[in-house]
Tab-separated table of N, CA, C and O in Angstrom:
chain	number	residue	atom	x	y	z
A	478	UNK	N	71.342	51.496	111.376
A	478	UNK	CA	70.871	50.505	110.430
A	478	UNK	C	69.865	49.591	111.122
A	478	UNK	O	70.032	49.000	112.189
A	479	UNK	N	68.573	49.575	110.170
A	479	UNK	CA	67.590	48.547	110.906
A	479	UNK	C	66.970	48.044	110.062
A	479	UNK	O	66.666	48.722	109.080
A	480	UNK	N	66.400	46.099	110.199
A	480	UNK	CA	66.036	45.961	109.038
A	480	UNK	C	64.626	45.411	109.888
A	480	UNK	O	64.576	45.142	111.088
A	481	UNK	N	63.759	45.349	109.110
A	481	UNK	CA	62.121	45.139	109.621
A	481	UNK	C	61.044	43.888	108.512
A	481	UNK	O	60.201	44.344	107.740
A	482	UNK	N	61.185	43.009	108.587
A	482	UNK	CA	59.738	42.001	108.016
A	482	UNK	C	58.487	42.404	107.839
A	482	UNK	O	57.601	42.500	108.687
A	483	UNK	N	58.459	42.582	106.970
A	483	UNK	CA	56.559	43.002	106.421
A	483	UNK	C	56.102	42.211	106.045
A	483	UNK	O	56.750	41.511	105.267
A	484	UNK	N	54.808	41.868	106.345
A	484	UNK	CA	53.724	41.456	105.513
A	484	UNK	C	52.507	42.004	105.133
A	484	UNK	O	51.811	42.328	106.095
A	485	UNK	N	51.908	42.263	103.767
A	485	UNK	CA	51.184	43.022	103.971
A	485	UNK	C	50.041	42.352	103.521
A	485	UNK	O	50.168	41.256	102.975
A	486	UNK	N	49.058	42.810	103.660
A	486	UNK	CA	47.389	41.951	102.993
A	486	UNK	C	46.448	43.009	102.486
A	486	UNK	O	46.260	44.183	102.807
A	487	UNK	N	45.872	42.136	101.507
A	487	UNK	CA	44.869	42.833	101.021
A	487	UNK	C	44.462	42.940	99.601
A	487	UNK	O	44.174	41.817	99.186
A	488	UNK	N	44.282	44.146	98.404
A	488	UNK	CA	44.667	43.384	97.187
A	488	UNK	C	45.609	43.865	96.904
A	488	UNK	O	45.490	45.015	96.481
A	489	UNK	N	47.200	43.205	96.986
A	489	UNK	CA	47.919	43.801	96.663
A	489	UNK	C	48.929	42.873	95.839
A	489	UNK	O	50.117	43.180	95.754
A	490	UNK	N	48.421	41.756	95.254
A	490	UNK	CA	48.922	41.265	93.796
A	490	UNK	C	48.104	41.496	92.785
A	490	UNK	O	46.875	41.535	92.847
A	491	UNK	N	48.936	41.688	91.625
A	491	UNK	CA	48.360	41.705	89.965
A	491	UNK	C	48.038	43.239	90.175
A	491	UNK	O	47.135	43.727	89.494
A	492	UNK	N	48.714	44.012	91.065
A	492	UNK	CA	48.316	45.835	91.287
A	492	UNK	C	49.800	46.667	91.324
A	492	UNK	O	50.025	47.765	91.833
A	493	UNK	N	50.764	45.731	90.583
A	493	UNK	CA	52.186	46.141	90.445
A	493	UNK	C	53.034	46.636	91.900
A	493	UNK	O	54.018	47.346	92.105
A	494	UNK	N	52.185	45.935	92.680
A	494	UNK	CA	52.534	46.368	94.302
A	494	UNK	C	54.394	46.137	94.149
A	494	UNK	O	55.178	47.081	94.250
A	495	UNK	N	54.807	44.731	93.899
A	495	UNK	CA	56.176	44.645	94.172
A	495	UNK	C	57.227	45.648	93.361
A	495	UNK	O	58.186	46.252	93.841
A	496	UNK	N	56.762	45.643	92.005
A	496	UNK	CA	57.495	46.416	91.284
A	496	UNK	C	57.390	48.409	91.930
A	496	UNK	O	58.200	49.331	91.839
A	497	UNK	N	56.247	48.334	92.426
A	497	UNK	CA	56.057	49.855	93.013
A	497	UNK	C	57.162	49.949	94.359
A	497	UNK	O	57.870	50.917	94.637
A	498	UNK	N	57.082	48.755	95.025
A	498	UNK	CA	57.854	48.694	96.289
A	498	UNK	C	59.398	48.777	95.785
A	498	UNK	O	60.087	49.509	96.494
A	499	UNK	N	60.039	48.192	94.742
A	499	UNK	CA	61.073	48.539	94.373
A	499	UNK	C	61.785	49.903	94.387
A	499	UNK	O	62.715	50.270	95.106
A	500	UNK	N	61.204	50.488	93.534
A	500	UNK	CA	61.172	51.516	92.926
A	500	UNK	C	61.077	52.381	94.291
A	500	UNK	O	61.981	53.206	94.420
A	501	UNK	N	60.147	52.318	95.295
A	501	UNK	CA	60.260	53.233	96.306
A	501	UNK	C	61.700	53.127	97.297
A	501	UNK	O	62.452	54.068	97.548
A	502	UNK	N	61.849	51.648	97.790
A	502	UNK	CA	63.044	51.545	97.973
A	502	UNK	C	64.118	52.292	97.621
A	502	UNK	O	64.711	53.162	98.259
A	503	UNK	N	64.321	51.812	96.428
A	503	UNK	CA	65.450	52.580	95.395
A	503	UNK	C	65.391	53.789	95.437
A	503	UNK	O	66.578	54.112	95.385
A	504	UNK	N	64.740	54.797	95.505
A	504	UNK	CA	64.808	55.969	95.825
A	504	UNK	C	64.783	56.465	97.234
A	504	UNK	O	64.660	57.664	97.485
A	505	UNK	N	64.908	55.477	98.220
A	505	UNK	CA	64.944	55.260	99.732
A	505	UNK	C	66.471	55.053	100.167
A	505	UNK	O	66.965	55.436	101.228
A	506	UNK	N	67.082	54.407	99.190
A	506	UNK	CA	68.208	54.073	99.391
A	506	UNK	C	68.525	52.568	100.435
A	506	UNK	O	69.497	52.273	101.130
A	507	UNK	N	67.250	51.860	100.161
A	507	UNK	CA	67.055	50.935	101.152
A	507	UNK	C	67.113	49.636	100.447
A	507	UNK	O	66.648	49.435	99.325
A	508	UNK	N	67.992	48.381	101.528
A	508	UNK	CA	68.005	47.011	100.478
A	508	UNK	C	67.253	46.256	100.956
A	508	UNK	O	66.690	46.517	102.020
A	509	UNK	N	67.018	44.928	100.173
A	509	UNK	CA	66.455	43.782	100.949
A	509	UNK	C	65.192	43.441	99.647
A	509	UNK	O	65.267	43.973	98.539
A	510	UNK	N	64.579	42.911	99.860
A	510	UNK	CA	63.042	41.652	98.822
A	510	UNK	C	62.237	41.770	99.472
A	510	UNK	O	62.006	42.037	100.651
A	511	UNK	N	61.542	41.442	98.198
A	511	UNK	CA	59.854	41.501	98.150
A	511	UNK	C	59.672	40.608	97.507
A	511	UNK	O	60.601	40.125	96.859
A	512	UNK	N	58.303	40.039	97.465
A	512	UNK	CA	58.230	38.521	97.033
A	512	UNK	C	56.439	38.298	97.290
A	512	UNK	O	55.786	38.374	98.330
A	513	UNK	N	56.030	38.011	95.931
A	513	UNK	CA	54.432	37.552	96.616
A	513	UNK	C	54.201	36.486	96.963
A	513	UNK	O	54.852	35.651	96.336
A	514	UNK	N	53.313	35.943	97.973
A	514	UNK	CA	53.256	34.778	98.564
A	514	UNK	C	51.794	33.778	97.978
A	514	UNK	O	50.892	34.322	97.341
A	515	UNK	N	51.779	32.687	98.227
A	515	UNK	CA	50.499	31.514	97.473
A	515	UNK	C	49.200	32.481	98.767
A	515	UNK	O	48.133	32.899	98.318
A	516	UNK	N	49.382	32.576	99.512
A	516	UNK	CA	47.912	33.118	100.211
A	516	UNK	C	47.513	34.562	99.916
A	516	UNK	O	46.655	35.161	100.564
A	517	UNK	N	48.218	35.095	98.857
A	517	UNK	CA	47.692	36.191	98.268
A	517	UNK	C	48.637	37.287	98.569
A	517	UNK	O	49.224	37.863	97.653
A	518	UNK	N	48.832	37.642	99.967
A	518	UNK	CA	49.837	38.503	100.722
A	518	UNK	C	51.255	38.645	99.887
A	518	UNK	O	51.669	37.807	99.086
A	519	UNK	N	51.766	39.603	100.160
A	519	UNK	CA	53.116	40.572	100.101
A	519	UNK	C	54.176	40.376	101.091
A	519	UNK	O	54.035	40.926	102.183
A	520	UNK	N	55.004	39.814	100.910
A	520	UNK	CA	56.398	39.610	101.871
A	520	UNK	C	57.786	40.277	101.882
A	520	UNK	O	58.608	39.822	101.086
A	521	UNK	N	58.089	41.119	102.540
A	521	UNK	CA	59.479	41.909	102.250
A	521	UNK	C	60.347	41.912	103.338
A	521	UNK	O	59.709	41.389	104.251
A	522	UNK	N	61.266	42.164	103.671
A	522	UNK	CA	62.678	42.771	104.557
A	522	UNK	C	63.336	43.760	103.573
A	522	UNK	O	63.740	43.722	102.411
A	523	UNK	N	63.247	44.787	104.711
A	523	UNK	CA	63.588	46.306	104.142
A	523	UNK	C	64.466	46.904	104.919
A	523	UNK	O	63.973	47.376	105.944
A	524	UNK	N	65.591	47.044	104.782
A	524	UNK	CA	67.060	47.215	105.660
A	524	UNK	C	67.725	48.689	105.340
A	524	UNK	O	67.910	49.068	104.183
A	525	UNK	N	68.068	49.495	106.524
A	525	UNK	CA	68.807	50.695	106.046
A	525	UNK	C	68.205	51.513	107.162
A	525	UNK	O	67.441	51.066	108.017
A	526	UNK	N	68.660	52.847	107.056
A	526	UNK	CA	69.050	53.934	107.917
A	526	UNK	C	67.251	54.001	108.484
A	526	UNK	O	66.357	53.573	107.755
A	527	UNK	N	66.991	54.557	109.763
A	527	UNK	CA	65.660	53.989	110.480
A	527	UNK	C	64.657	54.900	109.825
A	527	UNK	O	63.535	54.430	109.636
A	528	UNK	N	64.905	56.151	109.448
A	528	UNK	CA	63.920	56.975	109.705
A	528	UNK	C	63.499	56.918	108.065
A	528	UNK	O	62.369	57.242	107.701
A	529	UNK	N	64.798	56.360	106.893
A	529	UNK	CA	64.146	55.572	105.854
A	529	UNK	C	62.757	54.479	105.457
A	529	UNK	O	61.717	54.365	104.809
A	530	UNK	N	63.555	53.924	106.275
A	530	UNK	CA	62.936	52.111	106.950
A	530	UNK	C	61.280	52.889	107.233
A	530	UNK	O	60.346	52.995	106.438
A	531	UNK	N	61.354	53.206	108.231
A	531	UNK	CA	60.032	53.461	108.932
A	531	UNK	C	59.452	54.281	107.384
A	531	UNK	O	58.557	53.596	106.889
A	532	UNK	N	59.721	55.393	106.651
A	532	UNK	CA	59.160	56.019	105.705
A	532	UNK	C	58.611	54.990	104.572
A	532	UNK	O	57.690	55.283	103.810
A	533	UNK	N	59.219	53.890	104.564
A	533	UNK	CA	58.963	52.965	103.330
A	533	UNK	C	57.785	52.200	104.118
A	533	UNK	O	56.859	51.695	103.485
A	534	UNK	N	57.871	52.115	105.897
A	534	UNK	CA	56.846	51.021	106.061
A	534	UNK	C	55.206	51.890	105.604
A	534	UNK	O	54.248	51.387	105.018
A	535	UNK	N	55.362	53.324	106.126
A	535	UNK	CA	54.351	54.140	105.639
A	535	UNK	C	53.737	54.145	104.426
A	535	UNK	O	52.508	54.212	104.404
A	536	UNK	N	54.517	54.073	103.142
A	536	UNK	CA	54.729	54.012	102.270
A	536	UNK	C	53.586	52.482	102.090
A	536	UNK	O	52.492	52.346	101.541
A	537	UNK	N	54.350	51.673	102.731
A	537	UNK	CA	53.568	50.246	102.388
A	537	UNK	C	51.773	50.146	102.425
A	537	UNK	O	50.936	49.511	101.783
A	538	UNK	N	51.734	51.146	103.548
A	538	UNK	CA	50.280	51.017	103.989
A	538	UNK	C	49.253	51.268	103.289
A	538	UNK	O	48.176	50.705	103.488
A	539	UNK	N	49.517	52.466	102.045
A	539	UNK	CA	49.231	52.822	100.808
A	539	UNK	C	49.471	52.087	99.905
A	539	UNK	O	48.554	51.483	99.350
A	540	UNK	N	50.861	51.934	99.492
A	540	UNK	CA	50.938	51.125	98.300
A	540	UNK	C	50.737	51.963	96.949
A	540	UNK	O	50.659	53.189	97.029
A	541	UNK	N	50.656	51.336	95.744
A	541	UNK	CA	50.788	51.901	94.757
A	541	UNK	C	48.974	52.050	94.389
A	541	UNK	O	48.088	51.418	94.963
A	542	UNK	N	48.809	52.972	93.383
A	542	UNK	CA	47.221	53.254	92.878
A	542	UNK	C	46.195	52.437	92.768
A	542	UNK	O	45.024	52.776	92.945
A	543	UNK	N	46.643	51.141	92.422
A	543	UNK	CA	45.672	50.463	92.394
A	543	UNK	C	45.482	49.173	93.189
A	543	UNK	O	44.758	48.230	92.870
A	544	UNK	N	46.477	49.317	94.602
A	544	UNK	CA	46.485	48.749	95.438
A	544	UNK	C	45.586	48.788	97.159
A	544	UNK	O	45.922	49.433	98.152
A	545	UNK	N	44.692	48.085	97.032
A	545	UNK	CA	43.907	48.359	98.717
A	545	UNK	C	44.585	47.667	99.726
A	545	UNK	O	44.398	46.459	99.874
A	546	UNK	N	45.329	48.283	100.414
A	546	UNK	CA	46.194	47.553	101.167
A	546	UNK	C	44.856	47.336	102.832
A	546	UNK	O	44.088	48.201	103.255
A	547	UNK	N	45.010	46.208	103.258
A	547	UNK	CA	44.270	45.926	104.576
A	547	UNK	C	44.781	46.104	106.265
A	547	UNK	O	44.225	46.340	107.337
A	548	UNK	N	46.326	45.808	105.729
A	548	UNK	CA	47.415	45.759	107.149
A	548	UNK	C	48.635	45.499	106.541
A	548	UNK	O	48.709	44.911	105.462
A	549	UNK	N	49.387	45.811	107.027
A	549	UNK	CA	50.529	46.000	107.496
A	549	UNK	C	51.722	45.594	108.455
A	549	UNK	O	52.427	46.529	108.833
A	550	UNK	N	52.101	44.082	108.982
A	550	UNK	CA	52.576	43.473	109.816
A	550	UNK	C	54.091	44.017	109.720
A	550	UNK	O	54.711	44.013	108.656
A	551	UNK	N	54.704	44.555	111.120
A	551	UNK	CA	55.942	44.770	110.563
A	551	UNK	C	56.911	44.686	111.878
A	551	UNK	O	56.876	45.570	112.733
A	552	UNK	N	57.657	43.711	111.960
A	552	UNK	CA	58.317	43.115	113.536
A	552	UNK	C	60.141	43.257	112.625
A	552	UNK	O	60.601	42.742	111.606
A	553	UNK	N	60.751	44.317	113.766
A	553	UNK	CA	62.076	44.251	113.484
A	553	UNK	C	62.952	42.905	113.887
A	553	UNK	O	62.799	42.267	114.929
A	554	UNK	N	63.840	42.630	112.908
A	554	UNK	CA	64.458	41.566	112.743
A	554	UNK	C	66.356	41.980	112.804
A	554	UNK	O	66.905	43.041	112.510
A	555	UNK	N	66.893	40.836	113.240
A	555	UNK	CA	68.845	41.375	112.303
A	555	UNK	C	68.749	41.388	111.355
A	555	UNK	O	68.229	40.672	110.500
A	556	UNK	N	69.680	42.936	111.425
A	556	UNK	CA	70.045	43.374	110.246
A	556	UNK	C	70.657	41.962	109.295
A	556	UNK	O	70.898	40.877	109.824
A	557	UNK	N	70.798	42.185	108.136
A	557	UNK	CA	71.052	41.098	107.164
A	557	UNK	C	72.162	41.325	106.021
A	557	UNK	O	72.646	40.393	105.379
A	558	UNK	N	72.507	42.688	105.844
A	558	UNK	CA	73.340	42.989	105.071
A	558	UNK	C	73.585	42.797	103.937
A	558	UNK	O	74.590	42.547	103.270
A	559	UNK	N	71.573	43.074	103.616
A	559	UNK	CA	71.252	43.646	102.341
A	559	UNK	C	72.127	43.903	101.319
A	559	UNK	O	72.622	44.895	101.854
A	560	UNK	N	72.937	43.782	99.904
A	560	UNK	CA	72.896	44.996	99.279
A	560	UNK	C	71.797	44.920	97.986
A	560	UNK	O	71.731	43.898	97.303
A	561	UNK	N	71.044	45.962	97.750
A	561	UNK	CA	70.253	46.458	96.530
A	561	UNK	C	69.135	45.999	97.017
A	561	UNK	O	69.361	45.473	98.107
A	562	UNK	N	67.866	45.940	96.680
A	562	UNK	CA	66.533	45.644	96.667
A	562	UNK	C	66.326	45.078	95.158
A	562	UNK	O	66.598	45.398	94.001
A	563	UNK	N	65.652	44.002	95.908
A	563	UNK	CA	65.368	43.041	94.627
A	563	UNK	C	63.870	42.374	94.850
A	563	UNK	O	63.431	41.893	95.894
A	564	UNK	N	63.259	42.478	93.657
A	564	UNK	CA	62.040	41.511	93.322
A	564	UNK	C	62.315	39.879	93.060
A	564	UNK	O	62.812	39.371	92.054
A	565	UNK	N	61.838	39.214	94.275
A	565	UNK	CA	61.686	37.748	94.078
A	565	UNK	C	60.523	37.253	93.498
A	565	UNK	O	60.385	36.041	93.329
């Protein structure tokens, strides 16, 4: 179990980024929030089995269709003991 802090930049509000990040989660089997922030950026902790974790950070770098993602910040943190993934 590992949980990891993202931030991501770029345009990735009003491009259904959080609701896409859900949804990938959830089929990841992975818990923890997402949350958009006032400087434009994407904020999450994404918790669960590693080789999940790491697939969702991949996942992030893309993003959903109509998202240009720029970077990708992602520094492992304690675990937190997540349960479910939720949109803040």
């Amino acid at each position: 179990m590992v949980c990891y802090r993202l931030v991501i930049s770029g345009k990735v509000q009003g491009v259904f980024y959080r609701a896409s990040t859900k949804k990938m989660a959830d089929s990841l089997h992975l818990s923890g929030w997402v949350q958009n922030e006032a400087d434009g950026t994407v904020h999450a902790e994404v918790e669960g089995a590693e080789e999940k974790v790491m697939e969702m950070i991949e996942w992030c770098k893309q993003g959903p269709v109509h998202a240009i993602v720029n970077e990708v910040v992602h520094d492992q943190i304690n675990t937190q003991g997540y349960q479910g993934f939720v949109i803040r």
